[in-house]
Amino acid sequence: MKRLPLMIALVAAGTFVPGTADAVGPVEPMPGTLQEIRGIDVSNWTGQVDWPSVVGGGGTFVFVYASEGTTFRNPLFAAQEGGAAGAGLFRGAYHFAQPHESGGTEQADFFVDNGGGWSADGRTLPGVLDIEDNPYANRNGLDNCYGLDQERTVAWLKDFTARYRERTGREAIIYTTTDWWRNCTGDSSAFGRNPLWLARWGAEPGPLPSGWLRQTFWQSADSGSLPGGQNVFNGSLTELRMLAQPPAELAAAGRPIGSGGYGVTVLNTGTIPATRVSVVGRTFGGRRITGASPGCRFSGRAVRCTIEELRPQGTAELEFATEPTEPTGHAKAVERAKPDKSAKSIKIAKKAEPAKPYRQENDRAVHEEIVPDAVEPETAEPEAPQAEEPEEGMKVTIGTVMVTIDDRN
């Protein structure tokens, strides 16, 4: 037997905050135009910032100093980050590493607990690990690599980035200089998955550390027309939006349920929550939808559902009940005239019951071709060619998952 299939399309939509923030924040350039995406970095030394003037001066993003080691918190962090958010800027936090004082795991926890976390609001950038020349050499008596050899430095970096990924689901951005990276890590290529924020004051970024083909951000000066450090994003505004809110990673699988029912399992395979996942579907092959899971609306052959949130590795189960549509007119006459493929006739005393959702029943009465005794096979009209039905399986693309349920014997 063939179960007539239900096709489901899933589209993951990231959560973006509407309203006044978008109204005063950066605007997507017209197609075909080039726009330099400028931003700043600020600390407690910057003091209070006139955030509307940053937007008016062409600023699009900001990184705010949040913490250092496991003891220092920027006393102005809340005011600076809140002001940037109110102005509609993309914003992220950064942590100044002190790898000689405590482990990478401990400092990542301190950072996340003090402003360095990430939220799926469409405006928060991943947190930054600021690792550079030791500025306290006169005080702590250590070299530029904080007294760590290259092996220990790489291990510390791996501990920090792994813990940050575990806590937030995002890859920490690494801020560094090419010289420091080469001297203190041995030019390690182990961190290419982490976005690079390259510090090099001058007219061009210059050579990159090993492991990166491009920088994501470039700090070109410590001061300029905007407050704080002067930075450029290496990409478009759309790409900056995607760094703040990457598309969710979804997978899905379908299955038949009982007589005329269909089920779909949706899985978040990524590391960040998937919010407001839209599920739209339609039946084909002469069936209509008669029931669906909570959160779904249906009419005729169409259904639309919304999954409010899927945590990483979380699943959602959706189920749909369908029944055959009643053939009319010429279609009904053709249905009566179809030859008996099983070489026997089946007498039906009454109309088959509609498909009942979510129950394991014998679906023969619903799906078997029915030929009344009064119609002889040789007098029947030739059966019209049938269009090939989609094969059972799952098609996956970025941001969109296509599932086709087709029960074949």
Coordinates of C-alpha atoms in Angstrom, one line a residue:
M1 CA 0.0 0.0 0.0
K2 CA 1.0 3.7 -0.4
R3 CA 0.3 6.2 2.3
L4 CA -0.4 9.5 0.6
P5 CA 2.3 11.9 1.8
L6 CA 2.3 15.0 3.9
M7 CA 5.0 17.6 3.0
I8 CA 6.3 19.8 5.7
A9 CA 8.6 22.8 5.4
L10 CA 10.4 24.2 8.5
V11 CA 11.8 27.6 8.6
A12 CA 13.9 28.8 11.5
A13 CA 13.5 32.5 12.2
G14 CA 15.9 34.2 14.6
T15 CA 14.5 36.4 17.3
F16 CA 15.0 40.1 16.6
V17 CA 13.9 42.9 18.9
P18 CA 11.5 45.2 17.1
G19 CA 10.6 48.8 18.0
T20 CA 12.7 51.9 18.8
A21 CA 16.1 50.2 18.9
D22 CA 15.9 49.3 15.2
A23 CA 14.4 52.7 14.4
V24 CA 17.6 54.6 15.6
G25 CA 20.1 51.8 14.9
P26 CA 22.1 51.1 11.7
V27 CA 20.2 50.8 8.4
E28 CA 20.9 48.2 5.7
P29 CA 22.5 49.9 2.7
M30 CA 20.7 49.9 -0.6
P31 CA 21.7 47.0 -2.9
G32 CA 24.9 47.6 -4.9
T33 CA 26.2 50.2 -2.4
L34 CA 29.3 49.8 -0.2
Q35 CA 29.2 50.7 3.5
E36 CA 32.1 50.6 5.9
I37 CA 30.8 49.1 9.2
R38 CA 32.5 51.1 11.9
G39 CA 32.4 50.5 15.6
I40 CA 34.2 51.3 18.9
D41 CA 35.4 49.7 22.1
V42 CA 35.1 51.4 25.4
S43 CA 36.2 50.8 29.0
N44 CA 35.9 52.5 32.4
W45 CA 38.6 54.8 31.2
T46 CA 36.3 56.1 28.4
G47 CA 33.8 57.3 31.0
Q48 CA 30.2 58.3 30.0
V49 CA 29.5 58.0 26.3
D50 CA 27.0 60.1 24.2
W51 CA 25.5 57.1 22.4
P52 CA 23.2 59.0 20.0
S53 CA 26.2 60.9 18.8
V54 CA 28.0 57.5 18.2
V55 CA 25.1 56.4 15.9
G56 CA 25.1 59.9 14.3
G57 CA 28.8 59.7 13.7
G58 CA 28.5 56.4 11.8
G59 CA 29.0 53.9 14.6
T60 CA 27.2 50.5 14.3
F61 CA 28.7 48.3 17.0
V62 CA 30.5 48.5 20.3
F63 CA 32.5 46.2 22.6
V64 CA 32.4 47.1 26.3
Y65 CA 35.0 46.1 28.8
A66 CA 33.3 43.8 31.3
S67 CA 35.9 42.0 33.4
E68 CA 39.5 41.1 34.1
G69 CA 41.0 38.0 35.7
T70 CA 38.6 36.8 38.4
T71 CA 38.4 39.9 40.6
F72 CA 37.8 43.1 38.5
R73 CA 34.5 44.2 37.1
N74 CA 34.1 47.4 35.1
P75 CA 32.0 49.7 37.3
L76 CA 30.6 51.5 34.3
F77 CA 29.7 48.3 32.4
A78 CA 25.9 48.4 33.0
A79 CA 25.7 52.1 32.0
Q80 CA 27.8 51.7 28.9
E81 CA 26.2 48.5 27.7
G82 CA 22.7 49.8 28.5
G83 CA 23.3 53.0 26.7
A84 CA 24.6 51.2 23.6
A85 CA 21.5 49.0 23.7
G86 CA 19.2 51.9 24.0
A87 CA 20.8 53.6 20.9
G88 CA 20.2 50.4 18.9
L89 CA 23.9 49.5 18.5
F90 CA 25.1 45.9 18.2
R91 CA 27.1 45.3 21.4
G92 CA 29.4 42.8 22.9
A93 CA 31.5 42.5 26.0
Y94 CA 35.2 41.7 26.4
H95 CA 37.3 40.1 29.1
F96 CA 40.9 41.1 29.7
A97 CA 42.8 37.9 30.3
Q98 CA 45.2 37.4 33.2
P99 CA 46.4 33.8 32.4
H100 CA 49.0 33.7 35.1
E101 CA 46.5 34.4 37.9
S102 CA 43.9 31.6 37.3
G103 CA 42.7 29.0 34.8
G104 CA 40.9 29.7 31.6
T105 CA 37.8 27.9 32.8
E106 CA 37.6 30.1 35.9
Q107 CA 38.0 33.3 34.0
A108 CA 35.4 32.3 31.4
D109 CA 32.9 31.7 34.2
F110 CA 33.8 35.0 35.8
F111 CA 33.3 36.8 32.4
V112 CA 29.9 35.2 31.7
D113 CA 28.7 35.9 35.2
N114 CA 29.6 39.5 34.9
G115 CA 28.2 40.7 31.6
G116 CA 30.0 38.5 29.1
G117 CA 27.1 36.1 28.3
W118 CA 25.1 36.0 25.0
S119 CA 21.4 36.3 24.4
A120 CA 19.4 35.6 21.2
D121 CA 18.1 39.1 20.9
G122 CA 19.5 39.9 17.5
R123 CA 21.8 42.6 18.9
T124 CA 24.2 40.9 21.2
L125 CA 27.6 39.8 19.7
P126 CA 29.6 36.9 21.1
G127 CA 31.9 37.7 24.0
V128 CA 35.6 38.6 23.4
L129 CA 38.7 37.2 25.0
D130 CA 41.3 40.0 25.0
I131 CA 44.7 38.4 25.1
E132 CA 47.7 40.6 24.4
D133 CA 51.1 41.8 25.8
N134 CA 51.3 41.8 29.6
P135 CA 50.7 45.5 30.6
Y136 CA 51.6 44.9 34.2
A137 CA 55.2 43.8 33.7
N138 CA 56.5 46.4 36.1
R139 CA 54.2 45.2 38.8
N140 CA 54.1 41.4 38.4
G141 CA 57.7 41.0 37.0
L142 CA 56.5 38.7 34.2
D143 CA 57.3 38.8 30.5
N144 CA 54.8 39.7 27.7
C145 CA 53.6 36.1 27.8
Y146 CA 52.7 36.3 31.5
G147 CA 55.5 33.8 32.3
L148 CA 53.7 31.0 30.5
D149 CA 55.4 28.9 27.8
Q150 CA 53.7 28.4 24.5
E151 CA 52.2 25.0 25.4
R152 CA 50.6 26.3 28.6
T153 CA 49.3 29.4 26.8
V154 CA 47.5 27.3 24.2
A155 CA 46.1 25.1 26.9
W156 CA 44.8 28.1 28.8
L157 CA 43.2 29.5 25.6
K158 CA 41.5 26.2 24.9
D159 CA 40.1 26.0 28.4
F160 CA 38.7 29.5 28.2
T161 CA 37.1 29.1 24.7
A162 CA 35.7 25.7 25.5
R163 CA 34.1 26.9 28.7
Y164 CA 32.7 30.0 27.0
R165 CA 31.2 27.8 24.3
E166 CA 29.7 25.5 26.9
R167 CA 28.1 28.3 28.8
T168 CA 26.8 30.3 25.9
G169 CA 26.7 28.1 22.8
R170 CA 28.8 30.6 20.9
E171 CA 32.4 30.8 19.9
A172 CA 34.3 33.5 21.8
I173 CA 35.9 36.2 19.6
I174 CA 39.7 36.4 20.2
Y175 CA 41.3 39.9 20.3
T176 CA 45.0 39.8 19.9
T177 CA 48.0 41.0 17.9
T178 CA 49.9 39.0 15.3
D179 CA 53.2 39.5 17.2
W180 CA 51.8 38.4 20.5
W181 CA 50.2 35.3 19.0
R182 CA 53.3 34.2 17.3
N183 CA 55.5 34.8 20.3
C184 CA 53.3 33.4 23.0
T185 CA 51.4 30.6 21.3
G186 CA 54.0 29.5 18.7
D187 CA 51.6 30.8 16.1
S188 CA 49.0 28.2 17.0
S189 CA 46.4 27.3 14.3
A190 CA 44.0 25.7 16.7
F191 CA 41.5 28.6 17.0
G192 CA 40.4 29.2 13.5
R193 CA 36.8 28.6 14.5
N194 CA 36.9 31.6 16.8
P195 CA 36.3 35.0 15.1
L196 CA 39.4 37.1 15.1
W197 CA 39.5 40.7 16.3
L198 CA 42.9 41.9 15.1
A199 CA 44.6 44.8 16.8
R200 CA 47.0 46.7 14.6
W201 CA 47.1 50.4 14.5
G202 CA 47.8 51.7 11.0
A203 CA 46.5 51.9 7.5
E204 CA 45.9 48.2 7.0
P205 CA 45.5 45.0 9.1
G206 CA 48.8 43.5 7.9
P207 CA 49.6 39.8 8.3
L208 CA 47.3 37.5 10.3
P209 CA 48.1 35.0 13.0
S210 CA 48.1 31.3 11.9
G211 CA 44.7 29.6 11.7
W212 CA 42.8 32.6 10.3
L213 CA 42.2 33.5 6.7
R214 CA 40.6 36.8 7.5
Q215 CA 39.9 39.0 10.5
T216 CA 36.3 39.6 11.5
F217 CA 37.1 42.9 13.3
W218 CA 40.1 45.2 13.0
Q219 CA 41.1 47.7 15.6
S220 CA 42.9 50.4 13.5
A221 CA 43.5 53.0 16.2
D222 CA 43.1 53.6 19.9
S223 CA 41.3 56.9 19.3
G224 CA 39.6 58.8 16.6
S225 CA 36.4 60.6 15.6
L226 CA 34.3 58.3 17.8
P227 CA 34.9 57.7 21.5
G228 CA 37.2 54.9 22.4
G229 CA 39.1 52.5 20.1
Q230 CA 38.3 52.7 16.4
N231 CA 37.2 49.5 14.7
V232 CA 35.9 48.1 11.4
F233 CA 33.8 45.0 10.8
N234 CA 35.1 43.0 7.8
G235 CA 31.7 42.3 6.2
S236 CA 28.3 43.7 5.5
L237 CA 25.6 44.7 7.9
T238 CA 23.7 41.5 7.0
E239 CA 26.8 39.5 8.1
L240 CA 27.1 41.5 11.3
R241 CA 23.4 40.7 12.0
M242 CA 24.2 37.0 11.4
L243 CA 27.1 37.1 13.8
A244 CA 24.8 38.5 16.4
Q245 CA 22.0 36.0 15.6
P246 CA 23.1 33.1 13.5
P247 CA 20.4 30.9 11.9
A248 CA 19.3 28.0 13.9
E249 CA 20.5 24.5 12.8
L250 CA 17.5 22.2 12.5
A251 CA 16.9 18.6 11.4
A252 CA 13.6 16.8 11.0
A253 CA 12.2 13.4 10.3
G254 CA 8.7 12.2 9.4
R255 CA 6.7 9.0 10.0
P256 CA 3.2 7.7 9.3
I257 CA 1.0 7.1 12.3
G258 CA -1.9 4.7 12.2
S259 CA -4.5 5.2 9.4
G260 CA -4.1 8.6 7.9
G261 CA -1.9 10.2 10.6
Y262 CA 1.5 11.7 10.2
G263 CA 4.2 12.7 12.7
V264 CA 7.2 15.1 12.5
T265 CA 10.1 15.3 14.9
V266 CA 12.0 18.6 14.8
L267 CA 15.5 18.6 16.4
N268 CA 17.7 21.6 17.2
T269 CA 21.2 20.3 16.2
G270 CA 22.9 23.6 16.9
T271 CA 24.4 25.2 20.0
I272 CA 22.0 28.1 20.3
P273 CA 18.3 28.2 21.0
A274 CA 15.9 28.2 18.0
T275 CA 13.1 30.6 18.6
R276 CA 9.8 31.0 16.8
V277 CA 10.3 28.1 14.5
S278 CA 7.6 28.2 11.8
V279 CA 6.3 25.0 10.4
V280 CA 4.1 25.0 7.3
G281 CA 2.8 22.0 5.5
R282 CA 0.3 20.7 3.0
T283 CA -1.2 17.4 2.1
F284 CA -1.4 16.1 -1.5
G285 CA -2.8 13.0 -3.2
G286 CA -6.4 13.7 -2.2
R287 CA -6.3 14.1 1.6
R288 CA -7.3 16.9 3.9
I289 CA -6.2 17.7 7.5
T290 CA -8.6 17.0 10.3
G291 CA -6.5 17.5 13.4
A292 CA -3.1 18.8 14.5
S293 CA -1.0 19.3 17.6
P294 CA -1.4 22.3 19.9
G295 CA 0.2 25.4 18.4
C296 CA -1.0 24.6 14.9
R297 CA -3.8 26.0 12.7
F298 CA -5.1 24.1 9.7
S299 CA -7.7 24.4 7.0
G300 CA -8.3 22.0 4.1
R301 CA -4.9 20.7 2.9
A302 CA -2.8 23.4 4.7
V303 CA -1.4 23.6 8.2
R304 CA 0.8 26.2 10.0
C305 CA 2.5 25.6 13.4
T306 CA 4.8 27.7 15.6
I307 CA 7.4 26.2 18.0
E308 CA 8.1 29.0 20.4
E309 CA 11.6 27.7 21.4
L310 CA 13.9 24.7 20.9
R311 CA 16.8 24.5 23.2
P312 CA 20.1 23.1 21.8
Q313 CA 19.6 19.3 21.2
G314 CA 15.9 19.7 22.1
T315 CA 13.1 18.2 20.1
A316 CA 9.5 19.0 19.4
E317 CA 6.9 16.5 18.2
L318 CA 4.1 17.4 15.9
E319 CA 1.3 15.2 14.8
F320 CA -1.4 15.6 12.1
A321 CA -4.5 13.6 11.3
T322 CA -5.9 13.4 7.8
E323 CA -8.7 11.8 5.9
P324 CA -9.5 11.2 2.2
T325 CA -11.4 14.0 0.4
E326 CA -14.7 12.8 -1.2
P327 CA -14.4 12.4 -5.0
T328 CA -17.1 14.2 -7.0
G329 CA -18.5 14.2 -10.5
H330 CA -16.4 12.6 -13.2
A331 CA -13.7 11.8 -10.6
K332 CA -16.2 9.7 -8.7
A333 CA -17.2 7.8 -11.9
V334 CA -13.6 7.1 -12.7
E335 CA -13.0 5.9 -9.1
R336 CA -15.9 3.4 -9.5
A337 CA -14.6 2.2 -12.8
K338 CA -11.0 1.4 -11.8
P339 CA -10.0 -2.2 -12.3
D340 CA -9.5 -4.6 -9.4
K341 CA -5.7 -4.8 -9.0
S342 CA -5.9 -7.5 -6.4
A343 CA -8.0 -9.8 -8.7
K344 CA -10.9 -9.8 -6.3
S345 CA -13.8 -7.6 -5.4
I346 CA -14.4 -6.1 -2.0
K347 CA -17.9 -5.3 -0.9
I348 CA -18.3 -2.4 1.5
A349 CA -21.5 -2.3 3.5
K350 CA -21.0 1.3 4.6
K351 CA -18.7 4.2 4.0
A352 CA -15.2 3.8 5.5
E353 CA -14.7 5.6 8.8
P354 CA -12.5 8.8 8.6
A355 CA -8.9 8.4 9.6
K356 CA -8.5 8.7 13.3
P357 CA -5.3 10.4 14.5
Y358 CA -2.6 8.8 16.5
R359 CA -4.0 5.2 16.7
Q360 CA -2.5 2.1 15.2
E361 CA -5.3 0.7 13.1
N362 CA -5.6 -1.4 10.0
D363 CA -5.7 1.2 7.2
R364 CA -6.8 -1.3 4.4
A365 CA -10.4 -0.1 4.4
V366 CA -9.3 3.5 3.9
H367 CA -6.6 3.0 1.3
E368 CA -7.6 -0.2 -0.6
E369 CA -9.0 0.5 -4.1
I370 CA -12.7 -0.4 -4.0
V371 CA -14.4 -1.9 -7.1
P372 CA -18.2 -2.6 -6.9
D373 CA -19.3 -6.0 -8.3
A374 CA -21.5 -4.4 -10.9
V375 CA -18.5 -3.0 -12.8
E376 CA -16.6 -5.6 -14.9
P377 CA -12.8 -5.0 -15.2
E378 CA -12.8 -5.2 -19.0
T379 CA -15.4 -2.4 -19.4
A380 CA -13.6 0.0 -17.0
E381 CA -12.0 3.1 -18.4
P382 CA -8.2 3.0 -18.7
E383 CA -6.5 4.2 -15.6
A384 CA -5.0 7.6 -16.0
P385 CA -1.2 7.8 -15.6
Q386 CA -0.2 8.6 -12.1
A387 CA 2.4 11.3 -11.3
E388 CA 5.4 9.9 -9.5
E389 CA 5.2 10.6 -5.8
P390 CA 8.2 12.0 -3.9
E391 CA 10.5 9.4 -2.4
E392 CA 10.5 9.0 1.3
G393 CA 13.3 11.0 2.9
M394 CA 14.4 14.3 4.3
K395 CA 15.9 17.2 2.4
V396 CA 17.9 19.8 4.4
T397 CA 19.1 23.3 3.5
I398 CA 20.5 26.1 5.7
G399 CA 17.7 27.5 7.7
T400 CA 15.1 25.4 5.9
V401 CA 14.3 21.7 6.3
M402 CA 12.0 19.8 3.9
V403 CA 10.5 16.6 5.1
T404 CA 8.4 14.2 2.9
I405 CA 6.5 11.4 4.5
D406 CA 5.6 8.6 2.0
D407 CA 4.8 5.2 3.4
R408 CA 5.6 2.6 0.7
N409 CA 5.2 -1.1 0.8

